[in-house]
Amino acid sequence: MSNRSNLDISAYFVVGPENTKNRPVAPIIKDVVDAGYTCIQIRSKTASALELIELTKEAADVIEKAGRADEVTLLVDDRLDVVLAAKKMGIKIDGIHVGQSDIPVEICRAYLGEDAVIGLSARTHDLFDYIKTADVSLIDYFGAGPLHETETKPDCGTGADGKVITRSFEELAELAKASSIPIVVGGGVKLADIPQLAETGVDGFFVISAISEADNPRAEAEKLIEAWKENYKRKKV
Ligand code: TZP
Ligand code: MG
């Protein structure tokens, strides 16, 4: 089955070399894959194209060795060139995540084909109207947030006045109801947020620093996913 038809964005880890306190990225990805995460996104604003390709290779190898290639979706942030190059080199990469100012989703879909997973960060202003009216025919999920301001991406959620707009749990619950495609929420998400976030009905959480900067990334990854599963399940019953 392709990762598009069984896409699971419930536990979603985003990472690049600038997020790991100078530790290698691959062992942290292994920790997260072993902890049961379903989506890995390689994201770096500093790495070269070659470094990004190498990172996708390492991530794909980790996923493959864990026997989870059919369950874990591997994406790259922004860099259509890197995704195309990695695919050409035989690396199992499943798709791309883009923002509102990145390569348009039409172009991503045209280059990557029908099987690729394409995620799109939702617009910050007019978020609710946007979610209700956006053409979602070419994309697989929305990223939304931030839940809190975050040093990892200080401009996340910046509104027209330059101030960051964070989203309350109530707003996220409304968003989950309004969207016709899955929504993953991140931006400053920490363990203490997970129970309430799971209860909003959104489809998943994404984190960088909660795991990538932890002294023990594996232990932290496990705590986050367990809290998600526990509270998401409770919402469903
Ligand atoms: N997109 C929106 S917020 C964000 C990204 C990539 C950063 C999230 O990082 P953290 O450390 O989990 O706040
Ligand atoms: Mg982007």
Coordinates of N, CA, C and O in Angstrom, one line a residue, residues 84-199:
L84 N 13.3 15.3 -5.4 CA 13.4 14.7 -6.7 C 14.8 14.0 -6.9 O 14.9 12.9 -7.4
A85 N 15.8 14.7 -6.3 CA 17.2 14.1 -6.4 C 17.2 12.8 -5.6 O 17.8 11.8 -6.1
A86 N 16.7 12.8 -4.4 CA 16.7 11.6 -3.6 C 16.0 10.5 -4.2 O 16.4 9.3 -4.2
K87 N 14.8 10.8 -4.8 CA 14.0 9.7 -5.5 C 14.9 9.1 -6.6 O 14.9 7.9 -6.8
K88 N 15.5 10.0 -7.4 CA 16.3 9.6 -8.5 C 17.4 8.7 -8.1 O 17.9 7.8 -8.8
M89 N 17.9 8.9 -6.9 CA 19.0 8.1 -6.3 C 18.5 6.9 -5.7 O 19.3 6.1 -5.0
G90 N 17.2 6.6 -5.7 CA 16.7 5.3 -5.2 C 16.4 5.4 -3.7 O 16.1 4.3 -3.1
I91 N 16.3 6.6 -3.2 CA 16.0 6.7 -1.7 C 14.4 6.6 -1.6 O 13.7 7.3 -2.4
K92 N 13.9 5.9 -0.6 CA 12.5 5.8 -0.5 C 12.0 7.0 0.3 O 11.9 7.0 1.5
I93 N 11.6 8.0 -0.5 CA 11.1 9.2 0.2 C 9.7 9.4 -0.3 O 9.4 9.2 -1.5
D94 N 8.7 9.7 0.6 CA 7.3 9.6 0.2 C 6.7 10.9 -0.2 O 5.6 10.9 -0.8
G95 N 7.4 12.1 0.0 CA 6.7 13.3 -0.4 C 7.3 14.6 0.2 O 8.5 14.6 0.6
I96 N 6.5 15.6 0.2 CA 7.0 16.9 0.6 C 6.0 17.7 1.5 O 4.8 17.4 1.4
H97 N 6.6 18.6 2.3 CA 5.7 19.5 3.0 C 6.1 20.9 2.6 O 7.2 21.3 2.6
V98 N 5.1 21.7 2.2 CA 5.3 23.0 1.8 C 4.5 24.0 2.5 O 3.5 23.7 3.1
G99 N 5.0 25.3 2.6 CA 4.2 26.4 3.2 C 3.6 27.2 2.1 O 3.7 27.0 0.9
Q100 N 2.9 28.3 2.6 CA 2.2 29.1 1.6 C 3.1 29.9 0.7 O 2.6 30.3 -0.4
S101 N 4.3 30.1 1.0 CA 5.2 30.9 0.1 C 6.2 29.9 -0.6 O 7.2 30.4 -1.2
D102 N 6.0 28.6 -0.5 CA 6.9 27.7 -1.1 C 6.5 27.3 -2.5 O 5.5 27.9 -3.1
I103 N 7.1 26.3 -3.1 CA 6.7 25.8 -4.4 C 5.2 25.4 -4.4 O 4.8 24.7 -3.5
P104 N 4.4 25.9 -5.3 CA 3.0 25.6 -5.2 C 2.7 24.1 -5.3 O 3.4 23.4 -5.9
V105 N 1.6 23.7 -4.6 CA 1.3 22.3 -4.6 C 1.0 21.7 -6.0 O 1.3 20.5 -6.2
E106 N 0.5 22.5 -6.9 CA 0.3 22.0 -8.2 C 1.6 21.6 -8.9 O 1.6 20.5 -9.6
I107 N 2.6 22.3 -8.6 CA 3.9 22.0 -9.2 C 4.5 20.7 -8.5 O 5.0 19.8 -9.2
C108 N 4.4 20.7 -7.2 CA 4.8 19.5 -6.5 C 4.1 18.3 -7.0 O 4.8 17.2 -7.2
R109 N 2.8 18.4 -7.1 CA 2.1 17.2 -7.6 C 2.5 16.8 -9.0 O 2.7 15.6 -9.3
A110 N 2.7 17.8 -9.8 CA 3.0 17.5 -11.2 C 4.4 16.8 -11.3 O 4.6 15.8 -12.1
Y111 N 5.3 17.2 -10.5 CA 6.7 16.5 -10.5 C 6.7 15.2 -9.7 O 7.4 14.3 -10.1
L112 N 5.9 15.1 -8.6 CA 6.1 14.0 -7.8 C 5.1 12.9 -8.1 O 5.3 11.7 -7.6
G113 N 4.0 13.2 -8.8 CA 3.0 12.2 -9.2 C 2.0 11.9 -8.1 O 2.0 12.4 -7.0
E114 N 1.1 11.0 -8.5 CA -0.1 10.7 -7.7 C 0.1 10.0 -6.4 O -0.6 10.1 -5.5
D115 N 1.3 9.3 -6.3 CA 1.5 8.5 -5.1 C 2.2 9.3 -4.0 O 2.2 8.8 -2.9
A116 N 2.6 10.5 -4.3 CA 3.4 11.3 -3.3 C 2.4 11.9 -2.3 O 1.3 12.2 -2.6
V117 N 3.0 12.0 -1.1 CA 2.2 12.7 0.0 C 2.6 14.1 -0.1 O 3.8 14.5 -0.2
I118 N 1.6 15.0 -0.1 CA 1.9 16.5 -0.1 C 1.2 17.1 1.1 O -0.1 17.0 1.2
G119 N 1.9 17.7 2.0 CA 1.3 18.4 3.1 C 1.5 19.9 2.9 O 2.5 20.4 2.3
L120 N 0.6 20.7 3.4 CA 0.6 22.2 3.2 C 0.3 22.9 4.5 O -0.6 22.5 5.2
S121 N 1.2 23.8 4.9 CA 0.9 24.6 6.1 C -0.3 25.6 5.8 O -0.3 26.3 4.8
A122 N -1.2 25.5 6.7 CA -2.4 26.4 6.5 C -2.1 27.9 6.6 O -1.1 28.2 7.2
R123 N -2.9 28.7 6.0 CA -2.7 30.1 6.0 C -2.9 30.6 7.5 O -3.7 30.1 8.2
T124 N -2.2 31.6 7.9 CA -2.4 32.2 9.2 C -3.6 33.1 9.3 O -4.4 32.9 10.2
H125 N -3.6 34.1 8.4 CA -4.8 35.0 8.4 C -6.0 34.3 7.8 O -5.8 33.4 6.9
D126 N -7.1 34.6 8.2 CA -8.4 34.0 7.6 C -8.3 32.5 7.8 O -8.8 31.7 6.9
L127 N -7.7 32.0 8.8 CA -7.4 30.5 8.9 C -8.7 29.7 8.8 O -8.7 28.7 8.0
F128 N -9.8 30.2 9.4 CA -11.0 29.3 9.4 C -11.7 29.3 8.0 O -12.0 28.3 7.5
D129 N -11.8 30.5 7.4 CA -12.3 30.6 6.1 C -11.5 29.8 5.1 O -12.0 29.1 4.2
Y130 N -10.2 30.0 5.3 CA -9.3 29.3 4.4 C -9.4 27.8 4.5 O -9.6 27.1 3.4
I131 N -9.5 27.2 5.7 CA -9.6 25.8 5.8 C -10.9 25.3 5.2 O -11.0 24.2 4.6
K132 N -12.0 26.1 5.3 CA -13.3 25.7 4.8 C -13.3 25.8 3.3 O -14.0 25.0 2.7
T133 N -12.6 26.7 2.7 CA -12.8 27.0 1.3 C -11.6 26.6 0.4 O -11.8 26.5 -0.8
A134 N -10.5 26.2 1.0 CA -9.3 25.9 0.2 C -9.5 24.7 -0.7 O -10.3 23.8 -0.3
D135 N -8.9 24.7 -1.9 CA -9.0 23.6 -2.8 C -8.0 22.5 -2.2 O -6.8 22.8 -2.3
V136 N -8.5 21.4 -1.7 CA -7.7 20.4 -1.1 C -7.4 19.2 -2.0 O -6.9 18.2 -1.5
S137 N -7.8 19.4 -3.3 CA -7.8 18.2 -4.1 C -6.4 17.7 -4.4 O -6.2 16.5 -4.7
L138 N -5.4 18.5 -4.2 CA -4.0 18.1 -4.5 C -3.2 17.8 -3.2 O -2.0 17.4 -3.3
I139 N -3.8 18.0 -2.1 CA -3.0 17.8 -0.8 C -3.6 16.7 0.1 O -4.7 16.4 -0.1
D140 N -2.7 16.2 1.0 CA -3.1 15.1 1.8 C -3.4 15.6 3.3 O -4.1 14.9 4.0
Y141 N -2.8 16.7 3.7 CA -3.1 17.1 5.1 C -2.7 18.6 5.2 O -1.9 19.1 4.4
F142 N -3.2 19.2 6.2 CA -2.8 20.6 6.6 C -2.0 20.5 7.8 O -2.3 19.8 8.8
G143 N -0.9 21.4 7.9 CA -0.2 21.7 9.1 C -0.8 23.0 9.7 O -1.1 23.9 8.9
A144 N -1.1 23.0 11.0 CA -1.6 24.3 11.6 C -1.0 24.5 12.9 O -0.4 23.7 13.5
G145 N -1.1 25.8 13.3 CA -0.5 26.2 14.6 C -0.2 27.7 14.5 O -0.7 28.4 13.7
P146 N 0.7 28.1 15.4 CA 1.3 27.4 16.5 C 0.4 27.3 17.7 O -0.5 28.2 17.9
L147 N 0.6 26.3 18.5 CA -0.1 26.2 19.8 C 0.5 27.3 20.7 O -0.2 27.9 21.5
H148 N 1.8 27.4 20.7 CA 2.5 28.4 21.5 C 3.6 29.1 20.6 O 4.0 28.4 19.6
E149 N 4.0 30.3 21.0 CA 5.2 30.8 20.3 C 6.3 29.9 20.5 O 6.5 29.3 21.5
T150 N 7.2 29.8 19.4 CA 8.3 28.9 19.5 C 9.6 29.5 19.0 O 9.6 30.1 17.9
E151 N 10.7 29.3 19.7 CA 12.0 29.8 19.3 C 12.5 29.0 18.1 O 13.3 29.4 17.4
T152 N 11.9 27.8 17.9 CA 12.4 27.0 16.8 C 12.0 27.6 15.4 O 12.7 27.5 14.4
K153 N 10.8 28.3 15.4 CA 10.4 29.0 14.2 C 9.6 30.3 14.7 O 8.4 30.3 14.7
P154 N 10.4 31.3 15.0 CA 9.8 32.5 15.7 C 8.8 33.2 14.8 O 7.9 33.8 15.4
D155 N 8.8 33.0 13.5 CA 7.8 33.7 12.6 C 6.6 32.9 12.4 O 5.7 33.3 11.7
C156 N 6.5 31.7 13.0 CA 5.3 30.9 12.8 C 4.1 31.5 13.3 O 4.0 31.9 14.5
G157 N 3.1 31.7 12.5 CA 1.8 32.3 12.9 C 1.8 33.8 12.9 O 0.9 34.4 13.5
T158 N 2.8 34.4 12.3 CA 2.8 35.9 12.3 C 1.6 36.5 11.5 O 1.4 36.1 10.3
G159 N 0.9 37.3 12.1 CA -0.3 37.9 11.4 C 0.1 39.2 10.7 O 1.3 39.6 10.7
A160 N -0.9 39.9 10.1 CA -0.6 41.1 9.3 C 0.1 42.2 10.1 O 0.9 42.9 9.6
D161 N -0.1 42.2 11.5 CA 0.5 43.3 12.3 C 1.9 42.8 12.8 O 2.5 43.5 13.7
G162 N 2.3 41.7 12.4 CA 3.7 41.2 12.8 C 3.6 40.4 14.1 O 4.7 39.9 14.6
K163 N 2.5 40.4 14.7 CA 2.4 39.6 16.0 C 2.0 38.2 15.7 O 1.3 37.9 14.8
V164 N 2.6 37.3 16.6 CA 2.3 35.8 16.4 C 0.9 35.5 16.9 O 0.5 35.9 18.1
I165 N 0.1 34.8 16.1 CA -1.2 34.4 16.5 C -1.1 32.9 16.9 O -0.9 32.1 16.1
T166 N -1.3 32.7 18.2 CA -1.4 31.3 18.7 C -2.8 30.8 18.6 O -3.7 31.6 18.6
R167 N -3.0 29.4 18.6 CA -4.3 28.9 18.5 C -4.7 28.2 19.8 O -3.9 27.4 20.3
S168 N -5.9 28.5 20.3 CA -6.4 27.8 21.5 C -6.9 26.4 21.2 O -7.2 26.1 20.0
F169 N -7.1 25.6 22.2 CA -7.6 24.3 22.0 C -9.0 24.3 21.4 O -9.4 23.5 20.6
E170 N -9.8 25.4 21.8 CA -11.1 25.5 21.3 C -11.1 25.8 19.8 O -11.9 25.2 19.0
E171 N -10.2 26.7 19.4 CA -10.1 27.0 18.0 C -9.6 25.7 17.2 O -10.1 25.5 16.1
L172 N -8.7 25.0 17.8 CA -8.3 23.8 17.1 C -9.4 22.7 16.9 O -9.5 22.1 15.9
A173 N -10.2 22.7 17.9 CA -11.4 21.7 17.8 C -12.3 22.2 16.7 O -12.8 21.4 15.9
E174 N -12.5 23.5 16.6 CA -13.3 24.1 15.5 C -12.7 23.8 14.1 O -13.4 23.4 13.2
L175 N -11.4 23.9 14.1 CA -10.7 23.7 12.9 C -10.8 22.2 12.4 O -11.0 21.9 11.3
A176 N -10.7 21.3 13.4 CA -10.8 19.9 13.1 C -12.1 19.6 12.5 O -12.2 18.8 11.6
K177 N -13.2 20.2 13.0 CA -14.5 20.0 12.5 C -14.7 20.5 11.1 O -15.3 19.9 10.2
A178 N -14.0 21.7 10.9 CA -14.2 22.4 9.6 C -13.5 21.8 8.4 O -13.8 22.0 7.3
S179 N -12.4 21.1 8.7 CA -11.5 20.6 7.7 C -12.0 19.3 7.0 O -12.4 18.4 7.7
S180 N -11.9 19.2 5.7 CA -12.2 18.0 5.0 C -11.0 17.0 4.9 O -11.2 15.9 4.5
I181 N -9.9 17.5 5.3 CA -8.7 16.6 5.2 C -8.0 16.7 6.6 O -8.3 17.6 7.4
P182 N -7.1 15.7 6.9 CA -6.5 15.6 8.2 C -5.7 16.9 8.6 O -5.2 17.5 7.7
I183 N -5.6 17.2 9.9 CA -4.8 18.3 10.3 C -3.8 17.9 11.4 O -4.2 17.2 12.3
V184 N -2.6 18.3 11.2 CA -1.6 18.1 12.2 C -1.2 19.4 12.8 O -1.0 20.4 12.1
V185 N -1.1 19.4 14.2 CA -0.8 20.7 14.9 C 0.5 20.7 15.6 O 0.9 19.7 16.3
G186 N 1.3 21.8 15.4 CA 2.5 21.9 16.1 C 2.8 23.3 16.4 O 2.0 24.2 16.2
G187 N 4.1 23.6 16.9 CA 4.5 24.9 17.2 C 4.5 25.0 18.7 O 3.4 25.3 19.3
G188 N 5.6 24.8 19.4 CA 5.7 24.9 20.8 C 5.1 23.8 21.6 O 4.9 23.9 22.8
V189 N 4.7 22.7 20.9 CA 4.0 21.6 21.6 C 4.9 20.9 22.6 O 6.0 20.5 22.2
K190 N 4.5 20.7 23.8 CA 5.2 20.0 24.8 C 4.3 18.9 25.4 O 3.1 18.9 25.2
L191 N 4.9 18.0 26.2 CA 4.2 16.9 26.8 C 2.9 17.3 27.5 O 1.9 16.7 27.3
A192 N 3.0 18.4 28.2 CA 1.8 18.8 29.0 C 0.6 19.2 28.1 O -0.5 19.3 28.6
D193 N 0.9 19.5 26.8 CA -0.2 20.0 25.9 C -0.9 18.8 25.3 O -2.0 19.0 24.8
I194 N -0.3 17.6 25.3 CA -0.8 16.5 24.4 C -2.2 16.1 24.8 O -3.0 15.9 23.9
P195 N -2.5 15.9 26.1 CA -3.8 15.4 26.4 C -4.9 16.3 25.8 O -5.8 15.8 25.1
Q196 N -4.8 17.6 26.1 CA -5.8 18.5 25.5 C -5.8 18.6 24.0 O -6.9 18.7 23.4
L197 N -4.6 18.5 23.4 CA -4.5 18.6 22.0 C -5.2 17.3 21.4 O -6.0 17.4 20.4
A198 N -5.0 16.2 22.0 CA -5.6 15.0 21.4 C -7.1 15.0 21.5 O -7.8 14.5 20.7
E199 N -7.6 15.7 22.5 CA -9.1 15.8 22.7 C -9.7 16.8 21.8 O -10.9 16.9 21.7

